[in-house]
Coordinates of C-alpha atoms and ligand atoms in Angstrom, one line a residue:
X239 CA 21.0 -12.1 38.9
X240 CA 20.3 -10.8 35.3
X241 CA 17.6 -8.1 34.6
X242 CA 15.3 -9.8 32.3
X243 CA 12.2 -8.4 30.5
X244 CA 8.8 -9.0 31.3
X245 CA 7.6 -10.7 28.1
X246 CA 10.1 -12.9 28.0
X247 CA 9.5 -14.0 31.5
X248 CA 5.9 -14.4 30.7
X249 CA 6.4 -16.9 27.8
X250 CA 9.3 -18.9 28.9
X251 CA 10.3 -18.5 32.9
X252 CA 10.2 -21.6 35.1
X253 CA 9.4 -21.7 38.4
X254 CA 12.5 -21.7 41.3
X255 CA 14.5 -19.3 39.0
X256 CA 15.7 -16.2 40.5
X257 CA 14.6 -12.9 37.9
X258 CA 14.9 -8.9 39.0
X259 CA 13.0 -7.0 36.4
X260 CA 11.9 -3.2 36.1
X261 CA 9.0 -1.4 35.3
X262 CA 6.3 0.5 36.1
X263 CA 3.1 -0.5 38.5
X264 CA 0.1 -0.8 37.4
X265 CA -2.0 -1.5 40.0
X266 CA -1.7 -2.3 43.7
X267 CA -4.3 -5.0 45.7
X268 CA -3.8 -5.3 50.0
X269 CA -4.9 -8.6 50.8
X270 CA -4.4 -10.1 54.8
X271 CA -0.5 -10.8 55.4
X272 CA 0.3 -10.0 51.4
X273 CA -0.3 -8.0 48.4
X274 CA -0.1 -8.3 44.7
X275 CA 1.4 -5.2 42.5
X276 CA 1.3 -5.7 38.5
X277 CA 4.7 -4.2 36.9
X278 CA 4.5 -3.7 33.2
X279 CA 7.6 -3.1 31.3
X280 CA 6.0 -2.5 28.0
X281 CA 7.7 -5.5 26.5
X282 CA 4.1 -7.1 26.4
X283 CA 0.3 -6.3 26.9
X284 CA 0.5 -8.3 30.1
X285 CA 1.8 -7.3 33.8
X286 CA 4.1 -9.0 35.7
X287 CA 1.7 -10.7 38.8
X288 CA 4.5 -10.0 41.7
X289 CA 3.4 -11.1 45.4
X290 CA 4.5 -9.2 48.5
X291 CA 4.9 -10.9 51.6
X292 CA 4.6 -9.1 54.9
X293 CA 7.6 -10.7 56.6
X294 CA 9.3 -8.1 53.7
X295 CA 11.6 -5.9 55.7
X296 CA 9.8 -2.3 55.8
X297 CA 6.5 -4.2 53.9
X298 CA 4.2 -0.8 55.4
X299 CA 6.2 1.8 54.4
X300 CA 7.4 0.5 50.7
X301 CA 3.8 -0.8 50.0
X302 CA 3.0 3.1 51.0
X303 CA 5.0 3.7 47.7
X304 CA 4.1 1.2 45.8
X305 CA 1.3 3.2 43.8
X306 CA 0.0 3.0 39.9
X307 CA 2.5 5.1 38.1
X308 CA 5.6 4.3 40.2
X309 CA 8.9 3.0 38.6
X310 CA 10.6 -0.2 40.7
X311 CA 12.8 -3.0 40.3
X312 CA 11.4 -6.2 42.2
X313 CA 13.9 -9.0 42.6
X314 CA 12.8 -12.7 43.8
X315 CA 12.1 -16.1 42.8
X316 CA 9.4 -17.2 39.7
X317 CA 6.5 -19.5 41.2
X318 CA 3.7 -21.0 39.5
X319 CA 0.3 -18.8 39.8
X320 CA -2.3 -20.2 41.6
X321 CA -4.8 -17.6 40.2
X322 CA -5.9 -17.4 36.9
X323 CA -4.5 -15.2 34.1
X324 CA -1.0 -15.8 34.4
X325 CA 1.0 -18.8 34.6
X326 CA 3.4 -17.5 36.2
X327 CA 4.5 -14.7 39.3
X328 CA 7.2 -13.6 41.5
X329 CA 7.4 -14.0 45.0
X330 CA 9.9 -11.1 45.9
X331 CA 12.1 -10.8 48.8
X332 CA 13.6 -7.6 47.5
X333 CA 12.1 -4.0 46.0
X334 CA 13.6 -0.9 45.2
X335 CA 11.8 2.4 44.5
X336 CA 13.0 4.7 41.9
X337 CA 10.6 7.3 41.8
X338 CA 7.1 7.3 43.3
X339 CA 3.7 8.7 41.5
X340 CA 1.6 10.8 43.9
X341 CA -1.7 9.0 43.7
X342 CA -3.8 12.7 44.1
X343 CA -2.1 14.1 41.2
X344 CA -0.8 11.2 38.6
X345 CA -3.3 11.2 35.9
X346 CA -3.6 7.8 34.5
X347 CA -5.4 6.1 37.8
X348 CA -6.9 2.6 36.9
X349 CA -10.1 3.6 34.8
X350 CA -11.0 3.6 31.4
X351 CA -9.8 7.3 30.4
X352 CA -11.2 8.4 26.3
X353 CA -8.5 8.9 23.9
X354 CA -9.9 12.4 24.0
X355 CA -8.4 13.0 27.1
X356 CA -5.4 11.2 26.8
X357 CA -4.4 12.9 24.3
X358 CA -4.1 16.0 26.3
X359 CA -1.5 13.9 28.4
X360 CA 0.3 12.3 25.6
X361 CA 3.4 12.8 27.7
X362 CA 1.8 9.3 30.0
X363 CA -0.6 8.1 27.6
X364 CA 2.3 5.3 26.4
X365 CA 1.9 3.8 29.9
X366 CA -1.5 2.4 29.0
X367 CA -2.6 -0.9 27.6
X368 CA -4.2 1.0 24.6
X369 CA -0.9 2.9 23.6
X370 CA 1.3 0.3 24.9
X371 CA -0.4 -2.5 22.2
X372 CA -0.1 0.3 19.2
X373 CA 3.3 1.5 19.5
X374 CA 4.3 -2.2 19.5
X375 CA 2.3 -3.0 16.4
X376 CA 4.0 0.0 14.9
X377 CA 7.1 -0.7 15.7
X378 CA 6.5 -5.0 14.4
X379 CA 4.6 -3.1 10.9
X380 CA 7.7 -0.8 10.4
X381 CA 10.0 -4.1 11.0
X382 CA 7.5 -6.3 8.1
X383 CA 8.3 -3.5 6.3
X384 CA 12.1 -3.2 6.2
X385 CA 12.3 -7.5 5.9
X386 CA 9.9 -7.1 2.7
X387 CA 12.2 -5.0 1.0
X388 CA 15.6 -5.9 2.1
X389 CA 14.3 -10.1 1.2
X390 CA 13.6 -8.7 -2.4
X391 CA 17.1 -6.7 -2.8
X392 CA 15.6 -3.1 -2.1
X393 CA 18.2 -0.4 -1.1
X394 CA 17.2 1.8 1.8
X395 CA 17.8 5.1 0.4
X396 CA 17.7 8.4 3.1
X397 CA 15.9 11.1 1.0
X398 CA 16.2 14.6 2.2
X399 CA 13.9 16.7 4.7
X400 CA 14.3 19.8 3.4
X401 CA 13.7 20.3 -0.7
X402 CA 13.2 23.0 -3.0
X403 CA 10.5 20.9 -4.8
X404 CA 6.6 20.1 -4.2
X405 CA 6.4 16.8 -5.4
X406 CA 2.5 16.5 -5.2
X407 CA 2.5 19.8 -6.8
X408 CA -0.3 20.8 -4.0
X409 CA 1.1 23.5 -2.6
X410 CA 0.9 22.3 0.6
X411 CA 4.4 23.0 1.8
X412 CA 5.5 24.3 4.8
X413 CA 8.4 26.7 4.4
X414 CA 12.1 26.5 5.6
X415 CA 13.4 29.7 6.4
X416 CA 16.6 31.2 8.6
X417 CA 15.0 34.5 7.4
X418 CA 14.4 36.9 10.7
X419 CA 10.7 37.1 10.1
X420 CA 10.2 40.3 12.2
X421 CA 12.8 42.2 9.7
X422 CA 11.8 40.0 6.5
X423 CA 14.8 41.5 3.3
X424 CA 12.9 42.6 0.8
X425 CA 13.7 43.2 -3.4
X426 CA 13.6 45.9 -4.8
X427 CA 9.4 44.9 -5.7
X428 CA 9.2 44.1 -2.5
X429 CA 9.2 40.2 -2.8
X430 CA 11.1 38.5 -0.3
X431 CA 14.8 38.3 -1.0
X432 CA 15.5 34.5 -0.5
X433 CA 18.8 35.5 -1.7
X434 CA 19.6 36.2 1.2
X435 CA 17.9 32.8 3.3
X436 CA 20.2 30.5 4.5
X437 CA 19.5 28.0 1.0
X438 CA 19.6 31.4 -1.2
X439 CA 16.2 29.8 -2.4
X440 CA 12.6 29.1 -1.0
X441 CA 12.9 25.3 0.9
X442 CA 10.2 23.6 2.4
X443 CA 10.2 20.7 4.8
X444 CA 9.4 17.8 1.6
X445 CA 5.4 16.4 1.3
X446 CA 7.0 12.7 -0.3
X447 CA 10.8 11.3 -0.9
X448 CA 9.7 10.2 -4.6
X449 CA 11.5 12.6 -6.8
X450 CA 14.7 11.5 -4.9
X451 CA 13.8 7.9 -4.7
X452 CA 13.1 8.0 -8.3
X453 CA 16.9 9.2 -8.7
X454 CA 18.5 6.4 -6.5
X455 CA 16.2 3.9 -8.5
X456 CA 18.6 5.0 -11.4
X457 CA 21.1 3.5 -10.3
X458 CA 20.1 0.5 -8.4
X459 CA 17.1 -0.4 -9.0
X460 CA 14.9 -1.6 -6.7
X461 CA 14.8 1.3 -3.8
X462 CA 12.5 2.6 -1.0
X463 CA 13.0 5.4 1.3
X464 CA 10.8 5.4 4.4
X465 CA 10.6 8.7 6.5
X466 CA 8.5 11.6 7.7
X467 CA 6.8 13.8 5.6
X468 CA 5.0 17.0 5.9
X469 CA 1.5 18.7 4.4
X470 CA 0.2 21.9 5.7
X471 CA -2.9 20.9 4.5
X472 CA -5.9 22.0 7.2
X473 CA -7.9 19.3 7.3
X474 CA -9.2 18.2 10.5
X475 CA -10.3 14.6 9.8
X476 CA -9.5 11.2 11.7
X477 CA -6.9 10.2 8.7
X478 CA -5.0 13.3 8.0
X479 CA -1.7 15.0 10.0
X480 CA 0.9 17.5 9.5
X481 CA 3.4 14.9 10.0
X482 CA 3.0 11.1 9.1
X483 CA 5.8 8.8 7.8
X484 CA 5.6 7.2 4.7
X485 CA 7.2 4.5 2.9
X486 CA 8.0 5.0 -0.9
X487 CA 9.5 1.9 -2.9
X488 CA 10.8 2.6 -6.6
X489 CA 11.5 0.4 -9.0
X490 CA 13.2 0.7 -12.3
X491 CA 11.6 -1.3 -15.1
X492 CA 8.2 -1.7 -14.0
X493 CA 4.7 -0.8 -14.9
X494 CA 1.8 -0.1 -13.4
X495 CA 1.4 -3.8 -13.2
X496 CA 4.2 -4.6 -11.3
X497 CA 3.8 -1.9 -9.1
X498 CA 0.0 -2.9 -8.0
X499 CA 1.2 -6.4 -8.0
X500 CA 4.2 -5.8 -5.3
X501 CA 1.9 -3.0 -3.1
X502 CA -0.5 -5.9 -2.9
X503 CA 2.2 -8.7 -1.6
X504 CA 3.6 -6.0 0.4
X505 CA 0.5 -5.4 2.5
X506 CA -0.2 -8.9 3.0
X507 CA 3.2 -9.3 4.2
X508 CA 3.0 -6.8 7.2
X509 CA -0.2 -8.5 7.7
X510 CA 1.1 -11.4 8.4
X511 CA 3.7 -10.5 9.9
X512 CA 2.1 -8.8 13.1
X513 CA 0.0 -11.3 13.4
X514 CA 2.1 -13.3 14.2
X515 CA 4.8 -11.3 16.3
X516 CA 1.9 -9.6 18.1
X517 CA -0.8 -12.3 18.7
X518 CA -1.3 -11.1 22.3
X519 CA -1.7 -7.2 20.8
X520 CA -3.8 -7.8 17.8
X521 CA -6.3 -10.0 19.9
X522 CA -6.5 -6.9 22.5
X523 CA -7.9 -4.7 19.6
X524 CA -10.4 -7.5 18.4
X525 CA -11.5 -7.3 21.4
X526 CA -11.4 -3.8 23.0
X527 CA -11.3 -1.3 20.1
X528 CA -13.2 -3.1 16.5
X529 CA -14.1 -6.7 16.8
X530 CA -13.6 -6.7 12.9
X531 CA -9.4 -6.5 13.3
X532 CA -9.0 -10.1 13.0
X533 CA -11.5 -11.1 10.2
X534 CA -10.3 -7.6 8.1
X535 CA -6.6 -9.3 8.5
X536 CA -7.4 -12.6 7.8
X537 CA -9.5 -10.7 4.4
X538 CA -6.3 -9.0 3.5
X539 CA -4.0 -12.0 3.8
X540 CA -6.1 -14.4 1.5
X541 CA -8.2 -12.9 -0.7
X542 CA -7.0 -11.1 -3.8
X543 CA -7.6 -7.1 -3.9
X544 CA -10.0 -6.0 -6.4
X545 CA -9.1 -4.7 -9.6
X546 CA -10.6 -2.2 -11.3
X547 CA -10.3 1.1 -13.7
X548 CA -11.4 4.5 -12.5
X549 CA -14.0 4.8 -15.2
X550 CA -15.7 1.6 -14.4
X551 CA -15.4 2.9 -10.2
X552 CA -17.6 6.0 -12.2
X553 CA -20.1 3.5 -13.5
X554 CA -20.3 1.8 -10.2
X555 CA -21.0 4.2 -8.7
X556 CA -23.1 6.2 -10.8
X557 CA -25.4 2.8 -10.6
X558 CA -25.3 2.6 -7.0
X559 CA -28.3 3.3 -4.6
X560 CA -27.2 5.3 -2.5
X561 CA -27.7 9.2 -1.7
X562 CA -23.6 10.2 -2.2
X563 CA -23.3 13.9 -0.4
X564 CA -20.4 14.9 -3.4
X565 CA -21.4 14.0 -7.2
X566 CA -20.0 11.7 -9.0
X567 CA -18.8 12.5 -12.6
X568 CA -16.0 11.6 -14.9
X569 CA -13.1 13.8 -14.3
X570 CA -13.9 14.9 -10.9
X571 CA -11.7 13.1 -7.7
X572 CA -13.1 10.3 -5.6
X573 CA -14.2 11.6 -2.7
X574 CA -13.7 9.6 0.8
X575 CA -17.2 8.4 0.5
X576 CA -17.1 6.6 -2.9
X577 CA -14.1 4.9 -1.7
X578 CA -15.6 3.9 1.5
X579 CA -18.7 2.3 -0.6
X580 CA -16.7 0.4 -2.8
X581 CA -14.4 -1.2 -0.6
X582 CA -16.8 -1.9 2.3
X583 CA -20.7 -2.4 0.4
X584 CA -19.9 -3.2 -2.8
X585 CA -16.3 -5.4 -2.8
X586 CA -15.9 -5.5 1.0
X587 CA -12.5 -5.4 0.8
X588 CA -9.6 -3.7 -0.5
X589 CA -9.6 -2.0 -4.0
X590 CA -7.4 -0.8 -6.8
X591 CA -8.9 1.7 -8.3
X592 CA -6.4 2.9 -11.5
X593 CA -6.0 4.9 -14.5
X594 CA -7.4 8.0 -13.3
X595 CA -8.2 11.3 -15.0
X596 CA -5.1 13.0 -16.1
X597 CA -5.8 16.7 -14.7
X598 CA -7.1 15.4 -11.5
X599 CA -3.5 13.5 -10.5
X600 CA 0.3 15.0 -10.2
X601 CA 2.5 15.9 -12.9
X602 CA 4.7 12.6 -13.1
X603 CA 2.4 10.1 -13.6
X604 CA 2.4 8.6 -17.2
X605 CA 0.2 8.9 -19.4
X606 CA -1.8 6.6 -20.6
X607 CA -2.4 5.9 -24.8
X608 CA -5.8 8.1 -24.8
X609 CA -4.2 10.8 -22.9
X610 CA -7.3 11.2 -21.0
X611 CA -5.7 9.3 -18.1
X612 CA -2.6 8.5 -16.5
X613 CA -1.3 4.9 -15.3
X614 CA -1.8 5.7 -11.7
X615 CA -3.0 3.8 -9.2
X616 CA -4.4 3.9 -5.4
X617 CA -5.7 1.5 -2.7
X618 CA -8.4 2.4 -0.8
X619 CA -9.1 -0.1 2.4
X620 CA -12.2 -0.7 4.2
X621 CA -13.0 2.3 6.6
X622 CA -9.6 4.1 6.1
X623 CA -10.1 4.9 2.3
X624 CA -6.7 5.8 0.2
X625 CA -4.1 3.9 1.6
X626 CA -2.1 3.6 -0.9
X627 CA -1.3 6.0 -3.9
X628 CA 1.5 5.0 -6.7
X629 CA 1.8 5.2 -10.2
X630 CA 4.3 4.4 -13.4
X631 CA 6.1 7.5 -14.3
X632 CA 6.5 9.7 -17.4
X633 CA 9.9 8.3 -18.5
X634 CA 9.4 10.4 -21.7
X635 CA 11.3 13.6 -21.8
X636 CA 9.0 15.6 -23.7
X637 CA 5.3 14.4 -22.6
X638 CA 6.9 15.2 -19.1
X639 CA 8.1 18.5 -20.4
X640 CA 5.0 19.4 -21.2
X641 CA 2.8 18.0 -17.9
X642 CA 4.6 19.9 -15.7
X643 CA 4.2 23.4 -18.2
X644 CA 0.4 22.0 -18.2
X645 CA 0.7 22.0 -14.4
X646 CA 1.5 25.2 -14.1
X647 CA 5.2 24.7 -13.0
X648 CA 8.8 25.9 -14.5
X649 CA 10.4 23.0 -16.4
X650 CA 14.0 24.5 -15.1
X651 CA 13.6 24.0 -11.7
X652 CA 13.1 20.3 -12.3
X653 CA 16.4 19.9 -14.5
X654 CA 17.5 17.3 -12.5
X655 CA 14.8 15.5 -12.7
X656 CA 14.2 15.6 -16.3
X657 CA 17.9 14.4 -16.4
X658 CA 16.9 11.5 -15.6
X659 CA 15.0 11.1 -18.5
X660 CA 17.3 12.1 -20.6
X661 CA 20.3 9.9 -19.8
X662 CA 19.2 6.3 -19.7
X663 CA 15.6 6.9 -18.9
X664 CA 13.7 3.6 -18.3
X665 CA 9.8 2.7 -17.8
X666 CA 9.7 3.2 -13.5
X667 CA 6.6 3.0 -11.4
X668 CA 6.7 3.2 -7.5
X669 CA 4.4 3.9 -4.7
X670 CA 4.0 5.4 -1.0
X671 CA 2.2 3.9 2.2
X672 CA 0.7 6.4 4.7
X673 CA 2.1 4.6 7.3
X674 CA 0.0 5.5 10.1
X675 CA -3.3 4.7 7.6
X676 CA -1.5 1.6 7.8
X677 CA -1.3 1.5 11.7
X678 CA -5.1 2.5 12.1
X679 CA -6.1 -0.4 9.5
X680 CA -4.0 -3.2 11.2
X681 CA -5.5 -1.7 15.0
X682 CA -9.0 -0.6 14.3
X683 CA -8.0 2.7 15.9
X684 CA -10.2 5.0 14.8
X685 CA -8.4 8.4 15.2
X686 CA -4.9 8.8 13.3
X687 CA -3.7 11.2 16.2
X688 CA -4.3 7.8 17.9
X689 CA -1.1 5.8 16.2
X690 CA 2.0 7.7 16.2
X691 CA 3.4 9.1 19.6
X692 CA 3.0 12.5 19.0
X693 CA 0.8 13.8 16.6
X694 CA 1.0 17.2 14.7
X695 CA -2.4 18.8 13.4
X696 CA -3.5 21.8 12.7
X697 CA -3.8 23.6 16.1
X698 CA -2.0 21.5 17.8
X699 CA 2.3 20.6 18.5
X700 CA 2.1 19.9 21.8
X701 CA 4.9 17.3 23.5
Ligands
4AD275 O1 -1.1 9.8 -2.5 P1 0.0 10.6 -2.0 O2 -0.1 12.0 -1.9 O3 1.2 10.1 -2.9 C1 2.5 10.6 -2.9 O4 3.0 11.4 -2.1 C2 3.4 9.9 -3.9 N1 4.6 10.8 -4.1 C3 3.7 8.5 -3.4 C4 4.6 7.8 -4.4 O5 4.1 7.4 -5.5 N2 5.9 7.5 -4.1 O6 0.4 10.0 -0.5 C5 0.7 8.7 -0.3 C6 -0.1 8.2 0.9 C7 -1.6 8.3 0.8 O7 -2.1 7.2 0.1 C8 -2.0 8.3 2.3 O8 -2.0 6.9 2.8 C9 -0.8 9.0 2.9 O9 0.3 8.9 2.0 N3 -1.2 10.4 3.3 C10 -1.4 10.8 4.5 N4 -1.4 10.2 5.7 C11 -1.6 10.9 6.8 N5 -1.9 12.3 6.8 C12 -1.9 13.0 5.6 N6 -2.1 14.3 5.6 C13 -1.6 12.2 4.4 N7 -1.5 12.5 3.1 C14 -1.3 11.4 2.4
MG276 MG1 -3.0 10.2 -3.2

């Protein structure tokens, strides 16, 4: 007898077949002369419905066992459910027990537990429905993403972890170091002497894969690089970590147009996607976590994005009436609040907000023919805000000479980079995805610590 999954049991097992499958129970209910367990897998949202029957050899002392938390393999025969809520269950004549789950001391008892608290246990916290219906829409988002690119001839390119550079030129970096930091070599100033470091040079775990994605996209074109990223930036809001994973696409020959034009078919593609791979999932967050998942998906999928210039998102919302907590002014960054109010009173749904203030945005972002702005662009989504940020890049060697001396940085250390521009440079534009922002919009989960398996936030690296 083969080992099959649960899910696949669930949507296509016929009664009289013979199945063993593993997992972990769920629950346990004693009726007179039988009992039900539910075994979850994690293949699916759903438990496997299995039936005990007393006549089972040892029934007392294995049902003694059979407690939420405990890992088993249940062999036996598929019958049709006369209950509601499944169509089908297994009537086993066989049960092993791998490891049992003290019911005193196994934290995750059949209640409703906050994410607060499960987070503190984010070791178990997988086990539940919650958990077990995100980390499968992250995994079907991360697949929609891959097929998008690898149907339109993108190259998966692996950019590097550690880099010398700050892309984002924010100066949130965390620092790489071999350096003994209780016996730190010093110059002869008294600097640090990263001479002697293991890279002979400051490193620092990388805040985006652009720089490097903009190289590959040199040579072939149409690339994305999708990986973890760092920011040591302290902010303790429902949208930010330490460590997300982002997905970067660049593309040789292209404008701002293009670019805003593929981020828009590229959302609606992972859209549709998990819809339709995780029906059962999506419909559990409709209807346990924000009843607006399925209508904000269906929004995404048909209607186009809004359009529209920073200096006109100034103007809207220097008209509207409402009491903002930050001012709004030309030249000064859209705070989460503006975004929120454009997207979700005044568009109600998402927005491209582009061609922002020059000195407000990083140093590779083109500029634009009044050279007041830059051709950048960013998507900000109902309730998350910026989901999105992208731009076309400075492909001319000595505007982008002179934004990064503007910017404060050393032209040298980016030789590489201003290579590219000088050996068959070529109008280029990409973008990156938070991809976790991405998670919470698809779920409706409201707290980003919430979508990946274990989050890292100021404070806090536990697991
Ligand atoms: O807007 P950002 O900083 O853009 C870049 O890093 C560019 N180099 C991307 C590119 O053009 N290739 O970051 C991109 C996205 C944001 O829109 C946001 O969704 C997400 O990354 N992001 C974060 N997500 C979680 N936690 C954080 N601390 C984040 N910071 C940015
Ligand atoms: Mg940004």
């Amino acid at each position: 007898m083969e080992n099959r999954r649960i899910a696949e049991i669930l949507r296509s097992g016929e009664p009289d077949e013979f199945v063993a499958v593993q997992g972990w129970v769920r629950t346990k209910r004693e009726l007179k002369g039988f009992s039900f367990i539910e075994v979850n897998d994690g293949s699916c949202l759903a438990s496997l419905q299995v039936v005990l029957n007393q006549d089972l050899p040892d029934y007392d002392d294995i049902l003694k066992k059979l407690n939420t938390g405990a890992s088993v393999e249940v062999a036996g025969v598929l019958v049709g459910s006369l209950g509601k809520g499944q169509r089908i269950e297994l009537k086993t004549d066989k049960i092993k027990v791998f490891g049992e789950a003290d019911p005193e001391t196994y934290p995750l008892q059949k209640k409703r537990h906050s994410f607060e608290f499960l987070r503190t246990i984010g070791h178990l916290r997988s086990r539940t429905n919650s958990f077990g219906a995100v980390f499968r829409v992250r995994n079907a988002c991360a697949t929609a993403i891959h097929q998008f690119f690898q149907e339109r001839g993108f190259l998966w390119v692996h950019t590097p972890i550690i880099t010398a550079n700050d892309c984002e030129g924010a100066g949130e970096l965390f620092s790489v170091t071999s350096l003994d930091l209780k016996n730190v070599p010093r110059t002869q100033t008294q600097a640090i002497d990263y001479s002697k470091d293991f890279f002979s040079k400051p490193t620092y775990l990388t805040v985006s894969g652009q720089l490097e994605a903009e190289v590959m996209a040199m040579a072939f074109t149409n690339v994305y690089t999708f990986g973890p990223t760092f920011r040591a930036e302290n902010s303790n809001t429902s949208r930010h970590l330490a460590e997300f994973w982002m997905v970067e696409p660049e593309m040789a020959f292209c404008d701002l147009k293009g670019d805003m034009d593929l981020a828009e078919a590229f959302l609606k593609h992972i859209f549709k996607y998990v819809l339709e791979t995780c029906p059962e999932d999506m419909e559990f967050f409709n209807q346990r976590i924000d009843n607006t998942v399925l209508a904000t998906a269906d929004n995404i999928i048909n209607n186009k994005f809004e359009r529209i210039t920073y200096t006109e998102a100034v103007k809207l919302l220097e008209k509207a009436d409402v009491q903002f907590e930050y001012p709004v002014n030309w030249g000064l960054d859209l705070q989460s609040e503006h975004e929120r109010y454009l997207c979700e009173q005044l568009f109600k749904k998402p927005v491209i907000v582009s061609n922002y203030p020059a000195q407000i945005k990083a140093f590779y972002m083109r500029l634009d023919e009044d050279e007041k702005t830059v051709s950048a662009m960013d998507i900000l989504a109902p309730k998350i805000g910026e989901i999105i940020g992208g731009s076309q890049r400075e492909e001319r060697l000595d505007v982008l000479e002179r934004r990064i001396q503007a910017q404060g940085m050393k032209p040298e250390d980016l030789w590489w980079y201003l290579d590219l521009r000088r050996f068959g440079t070529v109008p280029h534009a990409g973008f990156g995805l938070g991809f976790e922002r991405l998670v919470q919009f698809m779920t409706g989960m409201g707290n980003i610590r919430d979508v990946i398996p274990f989050p890292r936030t100021p404070e806090s690296a536990e697991f």
